[in-house]
Amino acid sequence: MPSEKVLQDKQALVANLTEKLNGAAAGVLVSYQGTNVADDTQLRRQLREAGVEYAVVKNTLLGRAADNANLSELKSVLSGTTALAISTTDELAPAKVLCAFAEKHNNFTVKAGFMDGKVVDAATVTALSKVPPRETLLAMLAGGLNATIAGLARAINAVAEKQGAPAAEAPAEA
């Protein structure tokens, strides 16, 4: 039977983990078995720069916290070594950094993840890691909208010319 002090410490850890899981935009669970200190230090630096919190966690404590945070499906991957990466602001940051690291290190594997209160499998985490950054997606959207508007302008101009109206001179593009 654990002492009262140990039990209180574990309860505090579970409460802290539950709070982090609830406050996270996204998180990823990984197995780090066999990762050497130099590689782990490099990974932690990359995660810090991306604004991701990373910690090794005990499976039993994380399992209890997952239950409290309505992420019980995570318990199916809680075996062996487990580390948790959480981001409160960027949904894709943990997946991008950890999947890039896993591609270069065979002993490092992604177990699962969660996003918007839903658990996702390792394949989904890998797919999320390949999504372009937000700025790139916005630029692609703006380019698509601009192309559509330009096509509409050309079509209206062609109809006007066909009906005999003089073609309006298009302003020079910047």
N, C-alpha and C. Protein backbone atom coordinates (compact mmCIF):
# COMPACT_ATOMS: atom_id res chain seq x y z
N MET A 1 0.85 -1.18 0.00
CA MET A 1 0.00 0.00 0.00
C MET A 1 0.89 1.24 0.00
N PRO A 2 0.71 2.12 -0.99
CA PRO A 2 1.55 3.32 -1.04
C PRO A 2 1.22 4.26 0.12
N SER A 3 2.21 5.02 0.49
CA SER A 3 1.99 5.98 1.57
C SER A 3 1.05 7.08 1.09
N GLU A 4 0.51 7.79 2.03
CA GLU A 4 -0.43 8.87 1.73
C GLU A 4 0.23 9.97 0.89
N LYS A 5 1.49 10.26 1.18
CA LYS A 5 2.24 11.30 0.45
C LYS A 5 2.43 10.90 -1.02
N VAL A 6 2.81 9.64 -1.27
CA VAL A 6 3.00 9.16 -2.64
C VAL A 6 1.68 9.20 -3.39
N LEU A 7 0.62 8.78 -2.74
CA LEU A 7 -0.71 8.79 -3.36
C LEU A 7 -1.14 10.20 -3.73
N GLN A 8 -0.90 11.16 -2.84
CA GLN A 8 -1.25 12.55 -3.13
C GLN A 8 -0.42 13.10 -4.29
N ASP A 9 0.86 12.73 -4.35
CA ASP A 9 1.72 13.17 -5.45
C ASP A 9 1.20 12.63 -6.78
N LYS A 10 0.82 11.37 -6.79
CA LYS A 10 0.32 10.76 -8.03
C LYS A 10 -1.01 11.38 -8.43
N GLN A 11 -1.86 11.66 -7.47
CA GLN A 11 -3.13 12.31 -7.79
C GLN A 11 -2.91 13.70 -8.35
N ALA A 12 -1.92 14.40 -7.83
CA ALA A 12 -1.60 15.73 -8.35
C ALA A 12 -1.06 15.62 -9.77
N LEU A 13 -0.22 14.62 -10.04
CA LEU A 13 0.29 14.41 -11.40
C LEU A 13 -0.84 14.10 -12.38
N VAL A 14 -1.77 13.26 -11.98
CA VAL A 14 -2.91 12.93 -12.84
C VAL A 14 -3.76 14.17 -13.09
N ALA A 15 -3.99 14.97 -12.06
CA ALA A 15 -4.77 16.20 -12.23
C ALA A 15 -4.06 17.16 -13.18
N ASN A 16 -2.75 17.28 -13.06
CA ASN A 16 -1.95 18.14 -13.93
C ASN A 16 -2.01 17.64 -15.38
N LEU A 17 -1.84 16.33 -15.55
CA LEU A 17 -1.92 15.75 -16.91
C LEU A 17 -3.30 15.95 -17.51
N THR A 18 -4.34 15.77 -16.71
CA THR A 18 -5.71 15.95 -17.19
C THR A 18 -5.92 17.38 -17.66
N GLU A 19 -5.42 18.33 -16.88
CA GLU A 19 -5.53 19.75 -17.25
C GLU A 19 -4.81 20.03 -18.56
N LYS A 20 -3.63 19.45 -18.73
CA LYS A 20 -2.87 19.64 -19.97
C LYS A 20 -3.58 19.01 -21.16
N LEU A 21 -4.13 17.83 -20.98
CA LEU A 21 -4.86 17.16 -22.08
C LEU A 21 -6.09 17.98 -22.48
N ASN A 22 -6.80 18.49 -21.49
CA ASN A 22 -8.00 19.29 -21.77
C ASN A 22 -7.66 20.61 -22.43
N GLY A 23 -6.52 21.21 -22.08
CA GLY A 23 -6.15 22.51 -22.62
C GLY A 23 -5.37 22.45 -23.92
N ALA A 24 -5.08 21.25 -24.39
CA ALA A 24 -4.24 21.11 -25.58
C ALA A 24 -5.05 21.23 -26.86
N ALA A 25 -4.46 21.89 -27.86
CA ALA A 25 -5.06 21.91 -29.19
C ALA A 25 -4.85 20.56 -29.85
N ALA A 26 -3.69 19.96 -29.60
CA ALA A 26 -3.36 18.65 -30.15
C ALA A 26 -2.23 18.04 -29.35
N GLY A 27 -2.11 16.73 -29.45
CA GLY A 27 -1.03 16.04 -28.77
C GLY A 27 -0.69 14.75 -29.51
N VAL A 28 0.53 14.28 -29.28
CA VAL A 28 1.00 13.06 -29.92
C VAL A 28 1.72 12.21 -28.87
N LEU A 29 1.45 10.90 -28.90
CA LEU A 29 2.14 9.95 -28.04
C LEU A 29 3.16 9.20 -28.87
N VAL A 30 4.37 9.04 -28.34
CA VAL A 30 5.43 8.35 -29.06
C VAL A 30 6.11 7.33 -28.16
N SER A 31 6.76 6.37 -28.81
CA SER A 31 7.64 5.44 -28.13
C SER A 31 9.06 5.85 -28.45
N TYR A 32 9.84 6.10 -27.44
CA TYR A 32 11.19 6.63 -27.63
C TYR A 32 12.27 5.59 -27.30
N GLN A 33 11.90 4.33 -27.11
CA GLN A 33 12.84 3.31 -26.67
C GLN A 33 14.04 3.22 -27.61
N GLY A 34 15.22 3.28 -27.05
CA GLY A 34 16.44 3.18 -27.83
C GLY A 34 16.98 4.51 -28.32
N THR A 35 16.30 5.60 -28.05
CA THR A 35 16.77 6.92 -28.47
C THR A 35 17.91 7.34 -27.55
N ASN A 36 19.02 7.75 -28.14
CA ASN A 36 20.16 8.14 -27.31
C ASN A 36 20.00 9.58 -26.81
N VAL A 37 20.85 9.97 -25.90
CA VAL A 37 20.74 11.27 -25.24
C VAL A 37 20.92 12.42 -26.23
N ALA A 38 21.87 12.29 -27.14
CA ALA A 38 22.11 13.37 -28.11
C ALA A 38 20.90 13.58 -29.00
N ASP A 39 20.30 12.49 -29.47
CA ASP A 39 19.10 12.61 -30.32
C ASP A 39 17.92 13.17 -29.53
N ASP A 40 17.78 12.72 -28.29
CA ASP A 40 16.69 13.21 -27.45
C ASP A 40 16.84 14.70 -27.17
N THR A 41 18.05 15.14 -26.93
CA THR A 41 18.32 16.56 -26.69
C THR A 41 17.97 17.38 -27.93
N GLN A 42 18.36 16.88 -29.09
CA GLN A 42 18.04 17.55 -30.35
C GLN A 42 16.52 17.64 -30.56
N LEU A 43 15.82 16.54 -30.28
CA LEU A 43 14.36 16.51 -30.43
C LEU A 43 13.71 17.51 -29.48
N ARG A 44 14.12 17.52 -28.25
CA ARG A 44 13.54 18.44 -27.26
C ARG A 44 13.75 19.89 -27.67
N ARG A 45 14.92 20.19 -28.25
CA ARG A 45 15.19 21.56 -28.71
C ARG A 45 14.23 21.94 -29.84
N GLN A 46 14.05 21.03 -30.79
CA GLN A 46 13.14 21.29 -31.92
C GLN A 46 11.71 21.49 -31.42
N LEU A 47 11.29 20.68 -30.47
CA LEU A 47 9.94 20.81 -29.93
C LEU A 47 9.76 22.13 -29.18
N ARG A 48 10.76 22.52 -28.40
CA ARG A 48 10.70 23.80 -27.69
C ARG A 48 10.57 24.96 -28.66
N GLU A 49 11.36 24.92 -29.74
CA GLU A 49 11.31 25.99 -30.75
C GLU A 49 9.95 26.06 -31.43
N ALA A 50 9.27 24.91 -31.53
CA ALA A 50 7.94 24.87 -32.16
C ALA A 50 6.83 25.17 -31.16
N GLY A 51 7.18 25.42 -29.89
CA GLY A 51 6.18 25.73 -28.88
C GLY A 51 5.43 24.51 -28.38
N VAL A 52 6.09 23.35 -28.40
CA VAL A 52 5.46 22.10 -27.99
C VAL A 52 6.06 21.65 -26.67
N GLU A 53 5.20 21.26 -25.74
CA GLU A 53 5.64 20.73 -24.46
C GLU A 53 5.80 19.22 -24.59
N TYR A 54 6.93 18.69 -24.14
CA TYR A 54 7.26 17.28 -24.32
C TYR A 54 7.72 16.70 -22.99
N ALA A 55 7.18 15.54 -22.62
CA ALA A 55 7.59 14.91 -21.37
C ALA A 55 7.36 13.40 -21.44
N VAL A 56 8.23 12.68 -20.76
CA VAL A 56 8.05 11.24 -20.58
C VAL A 56 7.02 11.07 -19.48
N VAL A 57 6.06 10.18 -19.71
CA VAL A 57 4.99 9.98 -18.73
C VAL A 57 4.82 8.50 -18.42
N LYS A 58 4.34 8.23 -17.23
CA LYS A 58 4.03 6.85 -16.86
C LYS A 58 2.69 6.48 -17.49
N ASN A 59 2.64 5.27 -18.02
CA ASN A 59 1.44 4.82 -18.72
C ASN A 59 0.21 4.80 -17.82
N THR A 60 0.36 4.34 -16.58
CA THR A 60 -0.81 4.26 -15.69
C THR A 60 -1.36 5.65 -15.37
N LEU A 61 -0.46 6.60 -15.13
CA LEU A 61 -0.91 7.96 -14.81
C LEU A 61 -1.55 8.62 -16.03
N LEU A 62 -0.95 8.42 -17.20
CA LEU A 62 -1.52 8.98 -18.42
C LEU A 62 -2.86 8.33 -18.73
N GLY A 63 -2.99 7.05 -18.46
CA GLY A 63 -4.26 6.35 -18.67
C GLY A 63 -5.38 6.94 -17.83
N ARG A 64 -5.07 7.21 -16.58
CA ARG A 64 -6.09 7.83 -15.70
C ARG A 64 -6.44 9.24 -16.16
N ALA A 65 -5.42 9.99 -16.56
CA ALA A 65 -5.66 11.35 -17.05
C ALA A 65 -6.46 11.31 -18.34
N ALA A 66 -6.19 10.35 -19.21
CA ALA A 66 -6.94 10.21 -20.47
C ALA A 66 -8.41 9.91 -20.17
N ASP A 67 -8.67 9.06 -19.19
CA ASP A 67 -10.05 8.79 -18.79
C ASP A 67 -10.73 10.07 -18.32
N ASN A 68 -10.04 10.84 -17.51
CA ASN A 68 -10.60 12.09 -16.98
C ASN A 68 -10.86 13.11 -18.09
N ALA A 69 -10.05 13.07 -19.16
CA ALA A 69 -10.17 14.03 -20.25
C ALA A 69 -11.02 13.50 -21.41
N ASN A 70 -11.73 12.40 -21.19
CA ASN A 70 -12.56 11.77 -22.23
C ASN A 70 -11.75 11.37 -23.47
N LEU A 71 -10.54 10.89 -23.24
CA LEU A 71 -9.68 10.39 -24.32
C LEU A 71 -9.29 8.94 -24.02
N SER A 72 -10.26 8.16 -23.57
CA SER A 72 -10.01 6.79 -23.13
C SER A 72 -9.40 5.90 -24.21
N GLU A 73 -9.63 6.23 -25.48
CA GLU A 73 -9.10 5.42 -26.58
C GLU A 73 -7.58 5.41 -26.59
N LEU A 74 -6.95 6.40 -25.95
CA LEU A 74 -5.49 6.45 -25.88
C LEU A 74 -4.93 5.29 -25.07
N LYS A 75 -5.72 4.74 -24.17
CA LYS A 75 -5.23 3.68 -23.29
C LYS A 75 -4.78 2.45 -24.06
N SER A 76 -5.28 2.26 -25.27
CA SER A 76 -4.92 1.07 -26.05
C SER A 76 -3.46 1.09 -26.50
N VAL A 77 -2.82 2.25 -26.53
CA VAL A 77 -1.43 2.35 -26.97
C VAL A 77 -0.47 2.58 -25.81
N LEU A 78 -0.98 2.54 -24.60
CA LEU A 78 -0.14 2.82 -23.44
C LEU A 78 0.58 1.56 -22.96
N SER A 79 1.65 1.23 -23.65
CA SER A 79 2.52 0.13 -23.24
C SER A 79 3.93 0.49 -23.66
N GLY A 80 4.90 -0.06 -22.96
CA GLY A 80 6.29 0.26 -23.27
C GLY A 80 6.60 1.69 -22.86
N THR A 81 7.59 2.27 -23.52
CA THR A 81 7.97 3.64 -23.20
C THR A 81 7.00 4.61 -23.88
N THR A 82 6.62 5.64 -23.16
CA THR A 82 5.68 6.62 -23.71
C THR A 82 6.11 8.03 -23.35
N ALA A 83 6.11 8.87 -24.37
CA ALA A 83 6.33 10.30 -24.17
C ALA A 83 5.16 11.04 -24.80
N LEU A 84 4.82 12.17 -24.23
CA LEU A 84 3.67 12.95 -24.67
C LEU A 84 4.13 14.33 -25.11
N ALA A 85 3.72 14.72 -26.31
CA ALA A 85 4.00 16.06 -26.82
C ALA A 85 2.67 16.78 -26.99
N ILE A 86 2.57 17.98 -26.41
CA ILE A 86 1.32 18.74 -26.42
C ILE A 86 1.58 20.16 -26.90
N SER A 87 0.67 20.66 -27.74
CA SER A 87 0.71 22.05 -28.14
C SER A 87 -0.63 22.68 -27.81
N THR A 88 -0.60 23.86 -27.23
CA THR A 88 -1.84 24.54 -26.89
C THR A 88 -2.28 25.49 -28.00
N THR A 89 -1.39 25.79 -28.96
CA THR A 89 -1.73 26.77 -29.99
C THR A 89 -1.74 26.20 -31.40
N ASP A 90 -0.79 25.37 -31.75
CA ASP A 90 -0.66 24.87 -33.12
C ASP A 90 -1.02 23.39 -33.16
N GLU A 91 -2.09 23.07 -33.88
CA GLU A 91 -2.57 21.69 -33.95
C GLU A 91 -1.61 20.75 -34.67
N LEU A 92 -0.80 21.29 -35.56
CA LEU A 92 0.06 20.45 -36.39
C LEU A 92 1.50 20.36 -35.90
N ALA A 93 1.92 21.25 -35.02
CA ALA A 93 3.32 21.31 -34.60
C ALA A 93 3.84 20.00 -34.00
N PRO A 94 3.13 19.37 -33.06
CA PRO A 94 3.67 18.12 -32.50
C PRO A 94 3.83 17.04 -33.57
N ALA A 95 2.85 16.92 -34.44
CA ALA A 95 2.90 15.89 -35.48
C ALA A 95 4.05 16.15 -36.45
N LYS A 96 4.22 17.39 -36.86
CA LYS A 96 5.29 17.73 -37.83
C LYS A 96 6.67 17.41 -37.27
N VAL A 97 6.96 17.86 -36.06
CA VAL A 97 8.29 17.67 -35.48
C VAL A 97 8.54 16.19 -35.18
N LEU A 98 7.58 15.52 -34.56
CA LEU A 98 7.80 14.13 -34.16
C LEU A 98 7.86 13.19 -35.36
N CYS A 99 7.02 13.40 -36.36
CA CYS A 99 7.05 12.53 -37.55
C CYS A 99 8.33 12.73 -38.35
N ALA A 100 8.80 13.97 -38.44
CA ALA A 100 10.08 14.22 -39.12
C ALA A 100 11.21 13.53 -38.38
N PHE A 101 11.18 13.56 -37.06
CA PHE A 101 12.21 12.89 -36.26
C PHE A 101 12.11 11.37 -36.42
N ALA A 102 10.89 10.85 -36.44
CA ALA A 102 10.69 9.40 -36.57
C ALA A 102 11.17 8.87 -37.92
N GLU A 103 11.08 9.69 -38.97
CA GLU A 103 11.56 9.27 -40.29
C GLU A 103 13.07 9.04 -40.28
N LYS A 104 13.79 9.78 -39.47
CA LYS A 104 15.25 9.69 -39.43
C LYS A 104 15.76 8.70 -38.39
N HIS A 105 14.89 8.28 -37.46
CA HIS A 105 15.31 7.40 -36.36
C HIS A 105 14.36 6.19 -36.30
N ASN A 106 14.89 5.04 -36.62
CA ASN A 106 14.06 3.82 -36.69
C ASN A 106 13.51 3.38 -35.34
N ASN A 107 14.20 3.70 -34.26
CA ASN A 107 13.76 3.26 -32.94
C ASN A 107 12.72 4.19 -32.31
N PHE A 108 12.32 5.22 -32.99
CA PHE A 108 11.38 6.22 -32.49
C PHE A 108 10.08 6.08 -33.29
N THR A 109 8.97 5.78 -32.63
CA THR A 109 7.72 5.56 -33.36
C THR A 109 6.58 6.38 -32.77
N VAL A 110 5.70 6.79 -33.63
CA VAL A 110 4.49 7.49 -33.22
C VAL A 110 3.44 6.43 -32.87
N LYS A 111 2.84 6.56 -31.70
CA LYS A 111 1.81 5.61 -31.25
C LYS A 111 0.41 6.06 -31.65
N ALA A 112 0.07 7.29 -31.31
CA ALA A 112 -1.27 7.83 -31.57
C ALA A 112 -1.23 9.32 -31.27
N GLY A 113 -2.38 9.94 -31.41
CA GLY A 113 -2.48 11.36 -31.10
C GLY A 113 -3.91 11.73 -30.79
N PHE A 114 -4.11 13.00 -30.51
CA PHE A 114 -5.46 13.50 -30.30
C PHE A 114 -5.53 14.94 -30.77
N MET A 115 -6.73 15.31 -31.20
CA MET A 115 -6.95 16.65 -31.73
C MET A 115 -8.43 16.96 -31.58
N ASP A 116 -8.75 18.13 -31.10
CA ASP A 116 -10.14 18.55 -30.92
C ASP A 116 -10.95 17.54 -30.10
N GLY A 117 -10.32 16.96 -29.10
CA GLY A 117 -11.02 16.03 -28.22
C GLY A 117 -11.26 14.66 -28.80
N LYS A 118 -10.62 14.34 -29.93
CA LYS A 118 -10.80 13.04 -30.56
C LYS A 118 -9.43 12.37 -30.72
N VAL A 119 -9.39 11.07 -30.45
CA VAL A 119 -8.17 10.31 -30.59
C VAL A 119 -7.99 9.90 -32.05
N VAL A 120 -6.75 10.02 -32.56
CA VAL A 120 -6.45 9.62 -33.93
C VAL A 120 -5.30 8.61 -33.89
N ASP A 121 -5.25 7.74 -34.90
CA ASP A 121 -4.21 6.72 -34.94
C ASP A 121 -2.91 7.29 -35.52
N ALA A 122 -1.87 6.45 -35.52
CA ALA A 122 -0.55 6.88 -35.97
C ALA A 122 -0.56 7.29 -37.44
N ALA A 123 -1.34 6.61 -38.27
CA ALA A 123 -1.40 6.95 -39.70
C ALA A 123 -2.00 8.35 -39.89
N THR A 124 -2.99 8.69 -39.11
CA THR A 124 -3.59 10.02 -39.20
C THR A 124 -2.61 11.09 -38.73
N VAL A 125 -1.86 10.79 -37.68
CA VAL A 125 -0.85 11.74 -37.19
C VAL A 125 0.18 11.99 -38.29
N THR A 126 0.60 10.91 -38.97
CA THR A 126 1.58 11.05 -40.06
C THR A 126 0.99 11.88 -41.20
N ALA A 127 -0.27 11.65 -41.53
CA ALA A 127 -0.93 12.44 -42.58
C ALA A 127 -1.01 13.91 -42.19
N LEU A 128 -1.33 14.18 -40.93
CA LEU A 128 -1.39 15.57 -40.45
C LEU A 128 -0.03 16.25 -40.52
N SER A 129 1.03 15.48 -40.35
CA SER A 129 2.37 16.07 -40.38
C SER A 129 2.75 16.55 -41.77
N LYS A 130 2.06 16.07 -42.78
CA LYS A 130 2.38 16.45 -44.16
C LYS A 130 1.53 17.61 -44.67
N VAL A 131 0.60 18.11 -43.85
CA VAL A 131 -0.22 19.25 -44.23
C VAL A 131 0.68 20.49 -44.26
N PRO A 132 0.56 21.29 -45.33
CA PRO A 132 1.40 22.51 -45.40
C PRO A 132 1.06 23.48 -44.27
N PRO A 133 1.98 24.39 -43.96
CA PRO A 133 1.72 25.39 -42.93
C PRO A 133 0.51 26.28 -43.28
N ARG A 134 -0.04 26.91 -42.28
CA ARG A 134 -1.23 27.74 -42.44
C ARG A 134 -1.02 28.83 -43.48
N GLU A 135 0.14 29.48 -43.46
CA GLU A 135 0.42 30.57 -44.40
C GLU A 135 0.40 30.07 -45.84
N THR A 136 0.95 28.87 -46.07
CA THR A 136 0.95 28.28 -47.41
C THR A 136 -0.47 27.97 -47.86
N LEU A 137 -1.27 27.41 -46.96
CA LEU A 137 -2.66 27.10 -47.31
C LEU A 137 -3.43 28.38 -47.65
N LEU A 138 -3.20 29.45 -46.88
CA LEU A 138 -3.88 30.71 -47.17
C LEU A 138 -3.44 31.28 -48.51
N ALA A 139 -2.15 31.17 -48.82
CA ALA A 139 -1.66 31.64 -50.11
C ALA A 139 -2.27 30.83 -51.26
N MET A 140 -2.40 29.52 -51.06
CA MET A 140 -3.03 28.68 -52.09
C MET A 140 -4.49 29.07 -52.29
N LEU A 141 -5.19 29.34 -51.20
CA LEU A 141 -6.59 29.77 -51.28
C LEU A 141 -6.71 31.10 -52.01
N ALA A 142 -5.86 32.06 -51.65
CA ALA A 142 -5.89 33.37 -52.30
C ALA A 142 -5.58 33.24 -53.79
N GLY A 143 -4.62 32.41 -54.14
CA GLY A 143 -4.30 32.20 -55.55
C GLY A 143 -5.46 31.58 -56.31
N GLY A 144 -6.13 30.64 -55.69
CA GLY A 144 -7.29 30.01 -56.33
C GLY A 144 -8.42 30.99 -56.52
N LEU A 145 -8.68 31.82 -55.50
CA LEU A 145 -9.73 32.82 -55.62
C LEU A 145 -9.38 33.86 -56.69
N ASN A 146 -8.13 34.27 -56.73
CA ASN A 146 -7.69 35.25 -57.71
C ASN A 146 -7.84 34.70 -59.13
N ALA A 147 -7.49 33.44 -59.32
CA ALA A 147 -7.62 32.82 -60.64
C ALA A 147 -9.08 32.74 -61.07
N THR A 148 -9.96 32.43 -60.13
CA THR A 148 -11.39 32.36 -60.43
C THR A 148 -11.93 33.72 -60.83
N ILE A 149 -11.56 34.74 -60.09
CA ILE A 149 -12.04 36.10 -60.39
C ILE A 149 -11.48 36.57 -61.73
N ALA A 150 -10.22 36.29 -62.01
CA ALA A 150 -9.61 36.68 -63.28
C ALA A 150 -10.31 35.97 -64.44
N GLY A 151 -10.64 34.69 -64.25
CA GLY A 151 -11.36 33.94 -65.29
C GLY A 151 -12.74 34.51 -65.54
N LEU A 152 -13.42 34.89 -64.48
CA LEU A 152 -14.74 35.51 -64.60
C LEU A 152 -14.64 36.83 -65.35
N ALA A 153 -13.62 37.64 -65.04
CA ALA A 153 -13.43 38.92 -65.72
C ALA A 153 -13.18 38.71 -67.21
N ARG A 154 -12.37 37.71 -67.57
CA ARG A 154 -12.11 37.42 -68.99
C ARG A 154 -13.38 36.96 -69.70
N ALA A 155 -14.19 36.16 -69.02
CA ALA A 155 -15.43 35.67 -69.63
C ALA A 155 -16.40 36.82 -69.87
N ILE A 156 -16.54 37.71 -68.90
CA ILE A 156 -17.43 38.87 -69.07
C ILE A 156 -16.93 39.76 -70.19
N ASN A 157 -15.64 39.96 -70.28
CA ASN A 157 -15.04 40.77 -71.33
C ASN A 157 -15.30 40.14 -72.71
N ALA A 158 -15.19 38.80 -72.80
CA ALA A 158 -15.43 38.11 -74.07
C ALA A 158 -16.89 38.25 -74.49
N VAL A 159 -17.82 38.17 -73.54
CA VAL A 159 -19.24 38.33 -73.86
C VAL A 159 -19.50 39.75 -74.33
N ALA A 160 -18.90 40.73 -73.68
CA ALA A 160 -19.08 42.12 -74.07
C ALA A 160 -18.54 42.36 -75.47
N GLU A 161 -17.39 41.81 -75.81
CA GLU A 161 -16.82 41.96 -77.16
C GLU A 161 -17.69 41.29 -78.21
N LYS A 162 -18.26 40.16 -77.85
CA LYS A 162 -19.10 39.42 -78.80
C LYS A 162 -20.38 40.20 -79.11
N GLN A 163 -20.87 40.96 -78.16
CA GLN A 163 -22.08 41.73 -78.36
C GLN A 163 -21.80 43.09 -79.00
N GLY A 164 -20.54 43.34 -79.33
CA GLY A 164 -20.20 44.55 -80.05
C GLY A 164 -19.77 45.70 -79.19
N ALA A 165 -19.73 45.57 -77.90
CA ALA A 165 -19.29 46.67 -77.04
C ALA A 165 -17.76 46.75 -77.12
N PRO A 166 -17.23 47.96 -77.04
CA PRO A 166 -15.77 48.07 -77.05
C PRO A 166 -15.18 47.43 -75.80
N ALA A 167 -14.06 46.76 -75.97
CA ALA A 167 -13.42 46.10 -74.84
C ALA A 167 -12.85 47.12 -73.88
N ALA A 168 -13.13 46.93 -72.62
CA ALA A 168 -12.59 47.82 -71.60
C ALA A 168 -11.11 47.46 -71.39
N GLU A 169 -10.34 48.49 -71.23
CA GLU A 169 -8.91 48.24 -71.05
C GLU A 169 -8.70 47.80 -69.61
N ALA A 170 -8.08 46.63 -69.48
CA ALA A 170 -7.83 46.08 -68.15
C ALA A 170 -6.67 46.82 -67.50
N PRO A 171 -6.80 47.11 -66.21
CA PRO A 171 -5.68 47.78 -65.53
C PRO A 171 -4.48 46.83 -65.45
N ALA A 172 -3.32 47.41 -65.45
CA ALA A 172 -2.09 46.63 -65.40
C ALA A 172 -2.00 45.94 -64.05
N GLU A 173 -1.54 44.67 -64.06
CA GLU A 173 -1.41 43.91 -62.82
C GLU A 173 -0.17 44.36 -62.08
N ALA A 174 -0.29 44.40 -60.78
CA ALA A 174 0.84 44.83 -59.94
C ALA A 174 1.77 43.68 -59.68
